Amino acid sequence: MKLNMNQTRYAIIALFAAALGLLLAQPASADELGDLKDSFKARAAKLLELRDAGTVGETFDGWAALVKGGADKAVADFISAENADRKALYALIAAKQSIAADVVAERNAIRVFKSAAPDHYLKTKAGKWVQKKNVTIDD
Amino acid sequence: MKRTASLLMMTALPLLITGCKTEHTVNTNSVVEIKPIEIKPIYATIDINVKVKVDKALDSFFDYEETLKPAQDKNPGLLDDSNKGGAK
């Protein structure tokens, strides 16, 4: 197949556009991770405080959750924001590794379980809240 | 005479043709056994690699937590990987 002058020109432009797209796509992902990290960092101290108080716990599948019902709106909003960011983070890492986001979430649950304080609450697969000091973790 | 001969020919010809025909039937029965491909070890390898990569990515992302964490994780016995039958 022989390309004429115009076709060659268009092909070169298309190639440049694709290369530019690839170049721009990489930092976007890194930026997204950076923004997410800032967002997590901003909540980290409060999250720890809520965990220490036994208000918020961690589920076996990688989400923050209210341990006892009837929390005020601020706590509920806090948990929603935390989980929204986690969802985005799990999706980003999963896409990078070409795996399901659930796998990343589960790995994060294990990470969080491991680093939890003895009094922190963890929700088992059976749906039961237990304190870390009373549970073993199967990696 | 001619008539008799032609009648004889007409009767004999089909008989000769069918009599000369040979038919061979060979019955073959082949059983091709396909052994299942062993893929388990491959999956296991990928699984471990993915686990390691994901854990690394998460550890790197949440590296700031180290500064927040109080000296809380002093009970490694509970976290032993061989300690099965846990919360998960």
CSV table of N, CA, C and O in Angstrom, one decimal, chain A residues 63-124:
chain,number,residue,atom,x,y,z
A,63,TRP,N,-12.9,-1.6,53.7
A,63,TRP,CA,-13.6,-0.3,53.8
A,63,TRP,C,-13.7,0.1,55.3
A,63,TRP,O,-13.7,-0.7,56.2
A,64,ALA,N,-13.8,1.4,55.5
A,64,ALA,CA,-14.0,2.0,56.8
A,64,ALA,C,-15.5,1.9,57.1
A,64,ALA,O,-16.3,2.1,56.1
A,65,ALA,N,-15.9,1.6,58.3
A,65,ALA,CA,-17.4,1.5,58.6
A,65,ALA,C,-17.6,1.9,60.0
A,65,ALA,O,-16.7,1.9,60.9
A,66,LEU,N,-18.9,2.2,60.2
A,66,LEU,CA,-19.3,2.6,61.6
A,66,LEU,C,-19.5,1.4,62.4
A,66,LEU,O,-20.2,0.4,62.0
A,67,VAL,N,-18.9,1.4,63.6
A,67,VAL,CA,-18.9,0.2,64.4
A,67,VAL,C,-20.3,0.1,65.1
A,67,VAL,O,-21.0,-1.0,65.1
A,68,LYS,N,-20.7,1.2,65.7
A,68,LYS,CA,-22.0,1.2,66.4
A,68,LYS,C,-22.9,2.2,65.6
A,68,LYS,O,-22.5,3.2,65.2
A,69,GLY,N,-24.1,1.8,65.4
A,69,GLY,CA,-25.1,2.6,64.6
A,69,GLY,C,-25.4,3.9,65.3
A,69,GLY,O,-25.0,4.2,66.5
A,70,GLY,N,-26.0,4.8,64.6
A,70,GLY,CA,-26.4,6.1,65.1
A,70,GLY,C,-25.3,7.2,65.3
A,70,GLY,O,-25.4,8.0,66.2
A,71,ALA,N,-24.4,7.2,64.4
A,71,ALA,CA,-23.4,8.2,64.4
A,71,ALA,C,-23.9,9.5,63.9
A,71,ALA,O,-24.9,9.5,63.1
A,72,ASP,N,-23.3,10.6,64.3
A,72,ASP,CA,-23.8,11.9,63.7
A,72,ASP,C,-23.4,12.0,62.3
A,72,ASP,O,-22.6,11.3,61.7
A,73,LYS,N,-24.0,13.0,61.6
A,73,LYS,CA,-23.8,13.2,60.2
A,73,LYS,C,-22.3,13.4,59.8
A,73,LYS,O,-21.8,13.0,58.8
A,74,ALA,N,-21.6,14.2,60.7
A,74,ALA,CA,-20.2,14.5,60.4
A,74,ALA,C,-19.4,13.2,60.3
A,74,ALA,O,-18.6,13.1,59.4
A,75,VAL,N,-19.6,12.2,61.2
A,75,VAL,CA,-18.9,10.9,61.1
A,75,VAL,C,-19.3,10.2,59.9
A,75,VAL,O,-18.5,9.6,59.2
A,76,ALA,N,-20.6,10.2,59.6
A,76,ALA,CA,-21.1,9.5,58.4
A,76,ALA,C,-20.5,10.0,57.1
A,76,ALA,O,-20.1,9.3,56.3
A,77,ASP,N,-20.4,11.4,57.1
A,77,ASP,CA,-19.8,12.0,55.9
A,77,ASP,C,-18.3,11.7,55.8
A,77,ASP,O,-17.8,11.5,54.7
A,78,PHE,N,-17.7,11.7,57.0
A,78,PHE,CA,-16.3,11.4,57.1
A,78,PHE,C,-16.0,10.0,56.5
A,78,PHE,O,-15.1,9.8,55.7
A,79,ILE,N,-16.8,9.0,56.9
A,79,ILE,CA,-16.6,7.6,56.4
A,79,ILE,C,-16.9,7.6,54.9
A,79,ILE,O,-16.2,6.9,54.2
A,80,SER,N,-17.9,8.3,54.5
A,80,SER,CA,-18.2,8.3,53.0
A,80,SER,C,-17.0,8.8,52.2
A,80,SER,O,-16.7,8.3,51.1
A,81,ALA,N,-16.5,9.9,52.7
A,81,ALA,CA,-15.3,10.5,52.0
A,81,ALA,C,-14.1,9.6,52.0
A,81,ALA,O,-13.5,9.4,50.9
A,82,GLU,N,-13.9,9.0,53.1
A,82,GLU,CA,-12.8,8.0,53.2
A,82,GLU,C,-13.0,6.9,52.2
A,82,GLU,O,-12.1,6.5,51.5
A,83,ASN,N,-14.2,6.3,52.2
A,83,ASN,CA,-14.4,5.2,51.3
A,83,ASN,C,-14.4,5.6,49.8
A,83,ASN,O,-14.0,4.8,49.0
A,84,ALA,N,-14.9,6.8,49.5
A,84,ALA,CA,-14.8,7.3,48.1
A,84,ALA,C,-13.4,7.3,47.7
A,84,ALA,O,-13.1,6.9,46.5
A,85,ASP,N,-12.5,7.9,48.5
A,85,ASP,CA,-11.1,7.9,48.1
A,85,ASP,C,-10.5,6.5,48.0
A,85,ASP,O,-9.7,6.3,47.2
A,86,ARG,N,-10.9,5.7,48.9
A,86,ARG,CA,-10.4,4.3,48.9
A,86,ARG,C,-10.8,3.6,47.6
A,86,ARG,O,-10.0,2.9,46.9
A,87,LYS,N,-12.0,3.9,47.2
A,87,LYS,CA,-12.5,3.3,45.9
A,87,LYS,C,-11.7,3.7,44.8
A,87,LYS,O,-11.3,2.9,43.9
A,88,ALA,N,-11.4,5.0,44.7
A,88,ALA,CA,-10.6,5.6,43.7
A,88,ALA,C,-9.1,5.0,43.7
A,88,ALA,O,-8.6,4.6,42.7
A,89,LEU,N,-8.6,4.9,44.9
A,89,LEU,CA,-7.2,4.3,45.0
A,89,LEU,C,-7.2,2.9,44.6
A,89,LEU,O,-6.3,2.5,43.9
A,90,TYR,N,-8.2,2.1,45.1
A,90,TYR,CA,-8.2,0.7,44.7
A,90,TYR,C,-8.3,0.5,43.2
A,90,TYR,O,-7.6,-0.3,42.6
A,91,ALA,N,-9.1,1.4,42.6
A,91,ALA,CA,-9.3,1.3,41.1
A,91,ALA,C,-8.0,1.7,40.4
A,91,ALA,O,-7.6,1.0,39.4
A,92,LEU,N,-7.3,2.7,40.9
A,92,LEU,CA,-6.0,3.1,40.2
A,92,LEU,C,-5.0,2.0,40.3
A,92,LEU,O,-4.3,1.7,39.3
A,93,ILE,N,-4.8,1.4,41.5
A,93,ILE,CA,-3.8,0.4,41.7
A,93,ILE,C,-4.2,-0.9,40.9
A,93,ILE,O,-3.4,-1.5,40.2
A,94,ALA,N,-5.5,-1.2,40.9
A,94,ALA,CA,-6.0,-2.4,40.2
A,94,ALA,C,-5.7,-2.2,38.7
A,94,ALA,O,-5.3,-3.2,38.0
A,95,ALA,N,-6.0,-1.0,38.2
A,95,ALA,CA,-5.8,-0.8,36.7
A,95,ALA,C,-4.3,-0.9,36.4
A,95,ALA,O,-3.9,-1.5,35.3
A,96,LYS,N,-3.4,-0.5,37.2
A,96,LYS,CA,-2.0,-0.6,37.0
A,96,LYS,C,-1.5,-2.0,37.0
A,96,LYS,O,-0.6,-2.4,36.2
A,97,GLN,N,-2.1,-2.8,37.8
A,97,GLN,CA,-1.7,-4.2,37.9
A,97,GLN,C,-2.6,-5.2,37.1
A,97,GLN,O,-2.4,-6.4,37.1
A,98,SER,N,-3.6,-4.6,36.4
A,98,SER,CA,-4.5,-5.4,35.6
A,98,SER,C,-5.2,-6.4,36.4
A,98,SER,O,-5.3,-7.6,36.0
A,99,ILE,N,-5.7,-6.1,37.6
A,99,ILE,CA,-6.5,-7.0,38.4
A,99,ILE,C,-7.8,-6.3,38.9
A,99,ILE,O,-8.0,-5.1,38.6
A,100,ALA,N,-8.6,-7.0,39.6
A,100,ALA,CA,-9.8,-6.5,40.1
A,100,ALA,C,-9.6,-5.6,41.3
A,100,ALA,O,-8.7,-5.9,42.1
A,101,ALA,N,-10.4,-4.6,41.4
A,101,ALA,CA,-10.2,-3.6,42.5
A,101,ALA,C,-10.4,-4.3,43.8
A,101,ALA,O,-9.9,-3.9,44.9
A,102,ASP,N,-11.3,-5.3,43.8
A,102,ASP,CA,-11.6,-6.1,45.0
A,102,ASP,C,-10.3,-6.7,45.7
A,102,ASP,O,-10.2,-6.8,46.9
A,103,VAL,N,-9.4,-7.1,44.8
A,103,VAL,CA,-8.2,-7.8,45.2
A,103,VAL,C,-7.4,-6.7,46.0
A,103,VAL,O,-6.8,-7.0,47.1
A,104,VAL,N,-7.3,-5.5,45.4
A,104,VAL,CA,-6.5,-4.5,46.1
A,104,VAL,C,-7.2,-4.1,47.4
A,104,VAL,O,-6.5,-3.9,48.4
A,105,ALA,N,-8.5,-4.0,47.4
A,105,ALA,CA,-9.2,-3.7,48.6
A,105,ALA,C,-9.0,-4.7,49.7
A,105,ALA,O,-8.7,-4.4,50.9
A,106,GLU,N,-8.9,-6.0,49.3
A,106,GLU,CA,-8.7,-7.1,50.3
A,106,GLU,C,-7.3,-7.0,50.8
A,106,GLU,O,-7.1,-7.2,52.0
A,107,ARG,N,-6.3,-6.7,50.0
A,107,ARG,CA,-4.9,-6.5,50.4
A,107,ARG,C,-4.8,-5.4,51.4
A,107,ARG,O,-4.1,-5.4,52.3
A,108,ASN,N,-5.5,-4.3,51.1
A,108,ASN,CA,-5.5,-3.1,52.0
A,108,ASN,C,-6.1,-3.5,53.3
A,108,ASN,O,-5.6,-3.0,54.4
A,109,ALA,N,-7.2,-4.3,53.3
A,109,ALA,CA,-7.8,-4.7,54.5
A,109,ALA,C,-6.8,-5.4,55.4
A,109,ALA,O,-6.7,-5.2,56.6
A,110,ILE,N,-6.0,-6.3,54.8
A,110,ILE,CA,-5.0,-7.1,55.5
A,110,ILE,C,-4.0,-6.1,56.1
A,110,ILE,O,-3.6,-6.3,57.3
A,111,ARG,N,-3.5,-5.2,55.3
A,111,ARG,CA,-2.5,-4.2,55.7
A,111,ARG,C,-3.1,-3.4,56.9
A,111,ARG,O,-2.3,-3.3,57.9
A,112,VAL,N,-4.3,-3.0,56.8
A,112,VAL,CA,-4.9,-2.2,57.9
A,112,VAL,C,-5.1,-3.0,59.1
A,112,VAL,O,-4.8,-2.6,60.2
A,113,PHE,N,-5.5,-4.3,58.9
A,113,PHE,CA,-5.7,-5.2,60.1
A,113,PHE,C,-4.4,-5.3,60.8
A,113,PHE,O,-4.4,-5.4,62.0
A,114,LYS,N,-3.3,-5.5,60.1
A,114,LYS,CA,-2.0,-5.8,60.7
A,114,LYS,C,-1.6,-4.6,61.5
A,114,LYS,O,-0.9,-4.7,62.5
A,115,SER,N,-1.8,-3.4,61.0
A,115,SER,CA,-1.3,-2.2,61.6
A,115,SER,C,-2.3,-1.6,62.7
A,115,SER,O,-2.0,-0.6,63.3
A,116,ALA,N,-3.4,-2.3,62.8
A,116,ALA,CA,-4.4,-1.8,63.8
A,116,ALA,C,-3.9,-2.0,65.2
A,116,ALA,O,-3.1,-2.9,65.5
A,117,ALA,N,-4.4,-1.1,66.1
A,117,ALA,CA,-4.1,-1.2,67.5
A,117,ALA,C,-4.9,-2.3,68.1
A,117,ALA,O,-6.0,-2.6,67.6
A,118,PRO,N,-4.5,-2.8,69.3
A,118,PRO,CA,-5.3,-4.0,69.8
A,118,PRO,C,-6.7,-3.7,70.1
A,118,PRO,O,-7.6,-4.6,70.0
A,119,ASP,N,-7.1,-2.4,70.4
A,119,ASP,CA,-8.4,-2.1,70.7
A,119,ASP,C,-9.3,-1.7,69.5
A,119,ASP,O,-10.5,-1.5,69.6
A,120,HIS,N,-8.6,-1.6,68.3
A,120,HIS,CA,-9.4,-1.2,67.1
A,120,HIS,C,-10.3,-2.3,66.7
A,120,HIS,O,-10.0,-3.5,66.9
A,121,TYR,N,-11.4,-1.8,66.1
A,121,TYR,CA,-12.4,-2.8,65.7
A,121,TYR,C,-12.3,-3.2,64.2
A,121,TYR,O,-12.0,-2.4,63.4
A,122,LEU,N,-12.5,-4.5,64.0
A,122,LEU,CA,-12.4,-5.1,62.7
A,122,LEU,C,-13.6,-5.9,62.4
A,122,LEU,O,-14.1,-6.6,63.3
A,123,LYS,N,-14.1,-5.8,61.2
A,123,LYS,CA,-15.3,-6.5,60.9
A,123,LYS,C,-15.0,-7.8,60.1
A,123,LYS,O,-14.4,-7.7,59.0
A,124,THR,N,-15.3,-8.9,60.6
A,124,THR,CA,-15.0,-10.2,60.0
A,124,THR,C,-16.0,-10.5,58.8
A,124,THR,O,-17.0,-9.8,58.7
